[in-house]
Coordinates of C-alpha atoms in Angstrom, one line a residue:
M1 CA 106.6 50.5 76.6
M2 CA 107.5 53.2 74.1
L3 CA 111.0 54.6 73.4
R4 CA 111.8 57.0 70.7
T5 CA 115.4 56.0 70.2
A6 CA 117.7 53.8 72.2
S7 CA 120.3 56.6 72.3
Q8 CA 117.9 58.5 74.6
A9 CA 117.8 55.9 77.2
A10 CA 119.7 55.4 80.5
V11 CA 119.4 52.5 83.0
H12 CA 119.2 52.6 86.7
F13 CA 119.5 49.6 89.1
P14 CA 117.8 50.9 92.3
Q15 CA 118.3 47.7 94.4
E16 CA 121.1 47.9 96.9
D17 CA 121.8 44.2 96.5
F18 CA 121.2 43.8 92.8
L19 CA 124.5 42.1 92.0
S20 CA 124.3 39.6 94.9
L21 CA 120.7 38.7 94.0
V22 CA 121.6 38.0 90.4
R23 CA 124.8 36.2 91.2
S24 CA 123.0 33.9 93.7
T25 CA 120.7 32.4 91.1
P26 CA 121.6 29.0 89.8
S27 CA 120.9 29.8 86.2
S28 CA 123.4 31.8 84.1
H29 CA 120.6 34.0 82.7
G30 CA 117.1 35.3 83.6
T31 CA 114.8 38.2 83.2
L32 CA 114.5 41.5 85.0
R33 CA 111.5 43.7 85.6
V34 CA 111.5 47.1 83.7
K35 CA 109.9 50.3 84.9
A36 CA 110.1 53.2 82.5
Q37 CA 110.2 56.8 83.6
D38 CA 110.3 60.1 81.7
E39 CA 108.8 58.8 78.5
G40 CA 111.1 55.9 78.5
T41 CA 114.3 57.9 78.8
L42 CA 115.2 56.2 82.1
L43 CA 114.6 52.5 82.7
Q44 CA 114.7 51.1 86.2
L45 CA 115.7 47.4 86.2
M46 CA 114.9 45.3 89.2
Y47 CA 115.5 41.6 90.0
S48 CA 112.5 39.6 91.1
E49 CA 112.2 35.9 91.9
K50 CA 108.7 35.9 90.2
D51 CA 108.5 35.1 86.5
P52 CA 106.8 37.7 84.3
S53 CA 103.1 36.9 83.6
P54 CA 102.1 35.7 80.1
E55 CA 100.1 39.0 79.7
T56 CA 103.3 41.0 80.3
P57 CA 106.1 39.6 78.0
A58 CA 109.7 40.0 79.3
E59 CA 111.5 43.1 78.0
C60 CA 114.8 42.6 79.7
I61 CA 117.2 39.6 79.9
Y62 CA 120.5 39.3 81.8
Q63 CA 123.4 37.0 81.2
K64 CA 126.1 36.3 83.8
L65 CA 129.7 36.2 82.3
D66 CA 133.1 35.5 83.7
S67 CA 134.5 37.9 81.2
L68 CA 133.4 40.1 78.3
P69 CA 134.2 39.1 74.7
T70 CA 137.4 41.0 73.6
E71 CA 136.2 41.6 70.1
E72 CA 133.4 44.1 69.4
Q73 CA 131.8 41.8 66.8
E74 CA 131.7 38.9 69.3
L75 CA 130.1 41.2 71.9
Q76 CA 127.5 42.4 69.4
T77 CA 126.7 38.8 68.4
L78 CA 126.2 37.8 72.0
V79 CA 123.9 40.8 72.6
E80 CA 121.8 39.9 69.5
Q81 CA 121.5 36.3 70.5
L82 CA 120.2 37.3 73.9
R83 CA 117.8 39.8 72.2
S84 CA 116.3 37.0 70.1
R85 CA 115.0 35.3 73.2
L86 CA 112.8 38.3 74.0
P87 CA 109.3 38.6 72.5
A88 CA 109.0 42.3 72.9
Q89 CA 110.0 44.8 70.2
F90 CA 111.5 47.1 72.8
N91 CA 114.1 45.2 74.8
V92 CA 117.1 45.4 77.1
V93 CA 120.1 43.1 77.4
V94 CA 122.2 43.2 80.6
L95 CA 125.6 41.6 80.9
V96 CA 126.5 40.9 84.6
P97 CA 130.0 40.2 85.9
N98 CA 129.8 36.8 87.6
T99 CA 132.3 37.9 90.3
D100 CA 134.1 41.1 91.3
A101 CA 137.2 39.6 89.7
S102 CA 135.5 39.4 86.3
G103 CA 137.1 42.7 85.3
F104 CA 134.1 44.6 84.0
A105 CA 131.1 46.6 85.2
V106 CA 127.5 45.9 84.4
Q107 CA 126.8 46.5 80.7
C108 CA 123.4 47.4 79.3
Y109 CA 122.2 47.4 75.6
V110 CA 118.9 48.8 74.6
S111 CA 117.0 48.6 71.3
S112 CA 113.8 50.5 70.5
S113 CA 112.6 48.1 67.8
S114 CA 113.3 44.6 66.6
S115 CA 115.1 46.0 63.5
D116 CA 117.3 48.4 65.4
K117 CA 120.8 47.6 66.5
A118 CA 121.1 47.4 70.3
Q119 CA 123.1 50.3 71.7
S120 CA 125.2 50.5 74.8
V121 CA 123.6 53.0 77.3
E122 CA 124.7 54.8 80.5
V123 CA 124.3 52.8 83.7
F124 CA 123.5 54.2 87.1
Q125 CA 124.1 51.6 89.8
H126 CA 123.8 51.7 93.6
R127 CA 127.2 52.0 95.3
S128 CA 128.4 51.9 98.9
I129 CA 127.6 54.4 101.5
R130 CA 131.1 55.9 101.0
D131 CA 130.3 56.6 97.4
L132 CA 126.9 58.1 98.4
Y133 CA 128.6 60.7 100.6
S134 CA 131.8 61.0 98.5
R135 CA 131.2 64.8 98.0
S136 CA 130.1 65.5 101.5
I137 CA 132.3 67.5 104.0
L138 CA 131.5 64.8 106.6
E139 CA 133.1 61.4 106.6
P140 CA 130.3 58.7 106.4
D141 CA 131.7 56.9 109.4
C142 CA 131.2 60.1 111.5
L143 CA 127.4 59.8 111.4
S144 CA 126.5 56.4 110.0
H145 CA 126.1 54.8 113.4
A146 CA 124.4 57.9 114.9
S147 CA 120.8 57.7 116.1
V148 CA 118.2 60.5 116.5
C149 CA 114.6 60.4 117.8
I150 CA 112.3 63.0 116.2
V151 CA 109.0 63.5 118.0
G152 CA 106.7 65.3 115.6
V153 CA 107.3 65.0 111.9
G154 CA 105.2 67.9 110.7
S155 CA 106.4 70.8 108.6
G156 CA 109.4 71.4 110.9
G157 CA 110.2 67.9 112.0
S158 CA 110.0 66.5 108.5
H159 CA 112.6 69.0 107.3
V160 CA 114.9 68.2 110.2
A161 CA 114.6 64.4 109.5
L162 CA 115.3 64.8 105.8
E163 CA 118.3 67.1 106.3
L164 CA 119.9 64.8 108.9
A165 CA 119.4 61.8 106.6
K166 CA 121.1 63.7 103.8
S167 CA 124.0 64.6 106.2
G168 CA 124.6 60.9 106.9
V169 CA 122.8 60.1 110.1
G170 CA 122.3 56.3 110.0
R171 CA 119.3 55.6 112.3
F172 CA 116.0 57.4 113.1
V173 CA 113.1 56.9 115.4
L174 CA 110.1 58.9 114.2
I175 CA 107.2 59.4 116.6
D176 CA 103.9 61.0 115.5
N177 CA 100.3 59.8 115.4
D178 CA 99.1 62.4 112.8
R179 CA 98.1 61.7 109.2
L180 CA 99.1 64.0 106.4
E181 CA 96.3 66.3 105.2
Y182 CA 96.0 68.5 102.1
C183 CA 96.5 71.6 104.3
N184 CA 99.9 70.3 105.3
I185 CA 101.5 69.7 102.0
I186 CA 102.4 73.4 101.2
R187 CA 104.8 73.3 104.2
H188 CA 105.7 69.6 104.4
V189 CA 108.4 67.7 102.6
C190 CA 105.8 65.1 101.5
G191 CA 103.2 65.8 98.8
A192 CA 99.7 65.1 97.5
N193 CA 100.4 61.4 96.9
D194 CA 101.0 61.0 100.6
V195 CA 97.8 62.6 101.8
G196 CA 96.0 60.2 104.3
R197 CA 99.2 58.4 105.2
Y198 CA 100.8 58.5 108.7
K199 CA 103.4 61.2 108.5
T200 CA 106.0 58.8 110.0
K201 CA 105.5 56.3 107.2
A202 CA 105.6 58.9 104.5
I203 CA 108.8 60.4 105.9
K204 CA 110.4 57.0 106.3
E205 CA 110.2 56.6 102.5
R206 CA 111.6 60.0 101.9
L207 CA 114.6 59.3 104.1
Q208 CA 115.3 55.9 102.5
D209 CA 114.9 57.5 99.1
R210 CA 117.8 59.9 99.9
N211 CA 119.9 57.4 101.9
I212 CA 119.2 53.8 101.0
H213 CA 121.3 52.6 104.0
V214 CA 119.3 54.5 106.6
K215 CA 117.4 52.5 109.3
V216 CA 114.1 54.0 110.4
Q217 CA 111.7 52.9 113.2
T218 CA 108.2 54.5 113.3
L219 CA 105.8 54.8 116.2
E220 CA 102.3 56.1 115.5
E221 CA 101.7 57.2 119.1
D222 CA 100.7 60.4 120.9
I223 CA 103.5 61.2 123.3
S224 CA 101.2 63.6 125.1
I225 CA 99.2 60.5 126.3
Y226 CA 101.5 57.5 126.0
R227 CA 104.8 58.9 127.4
T228 CA 105.3 55.9 129.6
S229 CA 104.5 53.3 126.9
E230 CA 107.2 50.6 126.7
E231 CA 107.8 51.2 123.0
I232 CA 108.4 54.9 123.4
Q233 CA 110.6 54.3 126.4
K234 CA 112.8 51.8 124.5
A235 CA 112.8 54.0 121.4
V236 CA 114.0 57.1 123.3
S237 CA 116.6 55.1 125.2
S238 CA 118.1 53.8 122.0
C239 CA 118.9 57.2 120.5
Q240 CA 121.6 59.8 121.2
V241 CA 119.6 63.0 120.7
I242 CA 115.8 63.8 120.9
V243 CA 114.3 66.4 118.7
A244 CA 111.0 67.9 120.0
A245 CA 109.2 69.3 117.0
T246 CA 105.7 68.9 118.4
D247 CA 102.9 71.6 118.5
T248 CA 101.4 71.0 121.9
T249 CA 102.5 72.1 125.3
A250 CA 101.8 68.7 127.0
S251 CA 104.0 66.9 124.5
R252 CA 106.9 69.2 125.1
Y253 CA 106.8 68.7 128.9
N254 CA 106.6 64.9 128.4
I255 CA 109.6 65.0 126.1
N256 CA 111.4 67.1 128.6
S257 CA 110.8 64.6 131.4
L258 CA 111.8 61.7 129.2
A259 CA 115.0 63.4 128.3
W260 CA 115.9 63.9 131.9
E261 CA 115.0 60.3 132.9
K262 CA 117.0 58.8 130.0
G263 CA 119.9 61.3 130.2
K264 CA 119.5 62.3 126.6
V265 CA 120.2 65.7 125.0
A266 CA 116.9 67.2 123.8
I267 CA 116.5 70.0 121.3
F268 CA 113.1 71.8 121.3
G269 CA 112.0 73.9 118.4
K270 CA 108.8 75.8 117.8
C271 CA 107.4 78.8 116.0
T272 CA 105.6 81.8 117.5
A273 CA 102.1 82.8 116.3
R274 CA 101.8 82.8 112.5
A275 CA 105.5 81.8 112.4
A276 CA 106.5 85.5 112.9
G277 CA 109.5 84.0 114.6
G278 CA 110.6 81.0 116.6
D279 CA 112.9 79.6 119.2
V280 CA 115.2 76.7 119.8
L281 CA 116.2 75.3 123.2
V282 CA 119.0 72.8 123.9
F283 CA 118.7 70.8 127.1
R284 CA 121.6 68.7 128.3
P285 CA 120.5 66.9 131.4
G286 CA 122.6 67.8 134.4
Q287 CA 124.3 70.6 132.6
T288 CA 121.8 73.2 131.2
A289 CA 118.4 74.5 131.9
C290 CA 115.5 72.2 130.9
Y291 CA 112.2 73.2 129.3
A292 CA 110.5 73.4 132.7
C293 CA 113.3 75.5 134.1
I294 CA 112.5 78.2 131.6
H295 CA 108.8 77.8 131.2
G296 CA 107.8 76.6 134.7
T297 CA 105.5 73.7 135.2
T298 CA 103.0 75.1 132.7
D299 CA 103.6 77.2 129.6
D300 CA 102.3 80.7 130.6
S301 CA 101.7 82.1 127.1
P302 CA 100.7 79.3 124.7
T303 CA 98.7 81.8 122.7
D304 CA 101.9 83.3 121.3
Q305 CA 102.8 79.9 119.8
E306 CA 102.0 78.9 116.3
Q307 CA 98.6 77.1 116.2
T308 CA 99.0 74.4 113.6
S309 CA 96.3 71.9 114.6
V310 CA 92.9 71.6 116.3
E311 CA 94.7 69.8 119.3
S312 CA 97.1 72.7 119.9
V313 CA 94.3 75.3 119.7
R314 CA 92.0 73.3 122.0
E315 CA 94.7 73.5 124.8
T316 CA 93.8 77.2 125.2
T317 CA 90.2 77.3 124.0
P318 CA 87.1 76.7 126.2
G319 CA 85.2 73.5 125.4
Y320 CA 82.0 75.4 124.4
V321 CA 83.8 76.9 121.4
P322 CA 82.7 74.9 118.3
D323 CA 85.2 73.1 116.1
S324 CA 84.4 75.4 113.2
S325 CA 85.6 78.4 115.2
V326 CA 88.7 76.4 116.3
E327 CA 89.5 75.6 112.6
A328 CA 89.1 79.2 111.7
S329 CA 91.7 80.3 114.3
I330 CA 94.4 78.2 112.8
Q331 CA 96.8 80.4 110.9
V332 CA 100.2 79.1 110.0
G333 CA 103.3 80.7 108.6
L334 CA 105.0 80.0 105.3
S335 CA 107.4 77.0 104.8
S336 CA 110.2 79.6 104.4
D337 CA 109.3 80.9 107.9
I338 CA 109.8 77.4 109.4
I339 CA 113.0 76.4 107.6
P340 CA 115.4 78.8 109.4
I341 CA 114.3 77.2 112.8
A342 CA 114.5 73.7 111.4
N343 CA 118.0 74.4 109.9
L344 CA 119.4 75.5 113.2
I345 CA 118.0 72.4 114.9
V346 CA 119.8 70.3 112.2
K347 CA 123.1 72.1 113.0
L348 CA 122.7 71.7 116.7
V349 CA 121.9 68.0 116.3
L350 CA 125.0 67.5 114.1
V351 CA 127.1 69.3 116.7
E352 CA 125.9 67.0 119.4
L353 CA 126.5 63.9 117.3
C354 CA 130.0 65.0 116.3
R355 CA 130.9 66.4 119.7
D356 CA 134.5 65.6 120.7
K357 CA 135.1 63.9 117.4
Y358 CA 137.3 65.3 114.6
S359 CA 135.0 66.6 111.9
D360 CA 134.6 69.6 109.6
L361 CA 131.8 70.7 112.0
S362 CA 134.2 71.1 114.9
S363 CA 134.2 74.9 114.7
L364 CA 130.4 75.0 115.1
Q365 CA 130.9 73.4 118.6
E366 CA 132.7 76.6 119.6
D367 CA 130.1 78.9 118.0
L368 CA 126.8 77.3 119.1
T369 CA 127.4 77.4 122.8
A370 CA 124.2 79.1 124.0
N371 CA 121.2 77.0 125.1
Y372 CA 118.5 79.3 123.8
Y373 CA 118.2 80.8 120.3
R374 CA 115.4 83.1 119.1
W375 CA 114.7 84.0 115.4
A376 CA 112.6 86.8 114.0
N377 CA 110.9 86.4 110.6
R378 CA 108.7 89.5 110.6
R379 CA 108.0 92.6 112.7
E380 CA 104.9 91.1 114.2
G381 CA 103.8 89.8 117.5
A382 CA 106.8 89.7 119.9
F383 CA 108.9 91.4 117.3
A384 CA 106.4 94.2 116.4
N385 CA 108.6 96.9 118.1
Y386 CA 111.7 96.1 116.2
P387 CA 112.8 99.1 114.1
A388 CA 112.1 99.1 110.4
H389 CA 114.9 98.8 107.8
G390 CA 117.3 97.3 110.3
I391 CA 118.3 94.2 108.4
D392 CA 121.7 95.7 107.4
K393 CA 122.3 97.3 110.8
F394 CA 124.0 95.4 113.5
N395 CA 123.7 98.0 116.3
E396 CA 120.0 97.4 116.9
P397 CA 117.5 94.5 116.7
S398 CA 116.4 93.3 113.3
I399 CA 114.4 90.6 111.6
L400 CA 116.0 87.6 109.9
R401 CA 118.6 87.3 112.6
W402 CA 119.3 84.9 115.5
Y403 CA 119.6 86.1 119.1
T404 CA 121.0 83.9 121.8
K405 CA 121.0 83.6 125.6
T406 CA 122.2 81.1 128.1
F407 CA 119.6 80.4 130.7
S408 CA 120.6 79.2 134.1
A409 CA 119.0 76.1 135.4
D410 CA 116.3 76.7 138.1
S411 CA 117.4 75.1 141.4
S412 CA 113.8 74.6 142.3
C413 CA 112.8 73.0 139.0
P414 CA 110.6 70.0 139.7
V415 CA 112.0 68.1 136.7
C416 CA 115.8 68.4 136.9
L417 CA 116.6 70.0 140.3
V418 CA 119.9 71.3 138.9
N419 CA 122.0 73.9 140.8
E420 CA 122.4 77.3 139.3
M421 CA 125.0 77.5 136.4
E422 CA 127.0 80.3 135.0
P423 CA 124.9 82.4 132.5
G424 CA 126.4 83.0 129.1
E425 CA 127.6 86.5 128.2
V426 CA 124.7 88.5 126.6
D427 CA 123.9 92.2 126.6
D428 CA 120.3 92.2 127.9
A429 CA 120.3 96.0 127.8
F430 CA 120.8 95.8 124.1
F431 CA 118.9 92.7 123.0
G432 CA 116.3 92.8 125.7
K433 CA 115.5 89.7 127.7
P434 CA 114.0 87.2 125.3
S435 CA 110.3 86.8 125.7
V436 CA 109.9 83.1 126.2
D437 CA 106.6 81.4 125.4

């Protein structure tokens, strides 16, 4: 490992239980594994029960202490003595407090050659979840025990999952049977190194990278087919909110039925064709209209939905059409077209999880009262007749704006059979009745 000068280095301990691991060893000293990043300017130090192989000489040694030497010369002598046990020219010495009462934090000393004096360097160490969210507007306790099931972790669902984890949600169930492809990565939170992996597995790592405390269960199943599988049933039952971020009609109806059966709030989000816009539906069983109340037993206009996969196109394409033509018909929008829809889903989920709790999101509960939201990205498709140059005008429809409506439950709906409810106040003469897909 090469390092220009020790003064350039910093040390990071990524293991959540690093101190407890080291303190539990019977010996007063040992070695740590070193992983260099950014030309050796950041050193990740990790405890491992395995001894380094003879082909890879140890580069880092730790010593447990009840207290630090009070004199600088004594401290430097101790560091040099520990350095002398390491064969490598580049080496790291770590002084670890034996107990929390030892009165000092972990100290690290780095030297770039055997002739250089070891220098004290900056240390980044994993802290508690409270420290992780110390600059958040939400108290960690507000969401650390919350649980969300996200069905579909493509370009929209992956963004929702990541933002909820960053907000402090403590547990996730991710359901998706797709693998990441190269054509996905320009819109997905995962990148080229994840191509070929199940999206659920890749997203799980992203969530745990942002919040080391988060718990994630993954299910690589197709909810369009296996809605009644025991694993899916248990997973949905264990969560407070379901996010439906799938791209097929069948999956949305299955999620809708599951939400009703389990009494779970479900939030549906999807884009229109080429992501010219999108919509979000909030379904609270027994209180608001469900997906089937609005769309009927079958979605009447799936061709106005964004076609993101062969499966979603095949739903509306005759079987004699070759796969090459199906592939050619897939036209997706930009990542920036999807993010507004995903961001609203995040806000709506947070409102549900914090409902009737004191939090800094309480005001959103008063603002996000509708059960249907429609967003326009471009004057295209359903939004083609919007007037041009209207983004700064609020007396006529415009792109880059949300429109809301509260749909009444359908008393004849075969899914929820809920009586009619009071519609929300909306000026249909001005906005026009939303064209639901």
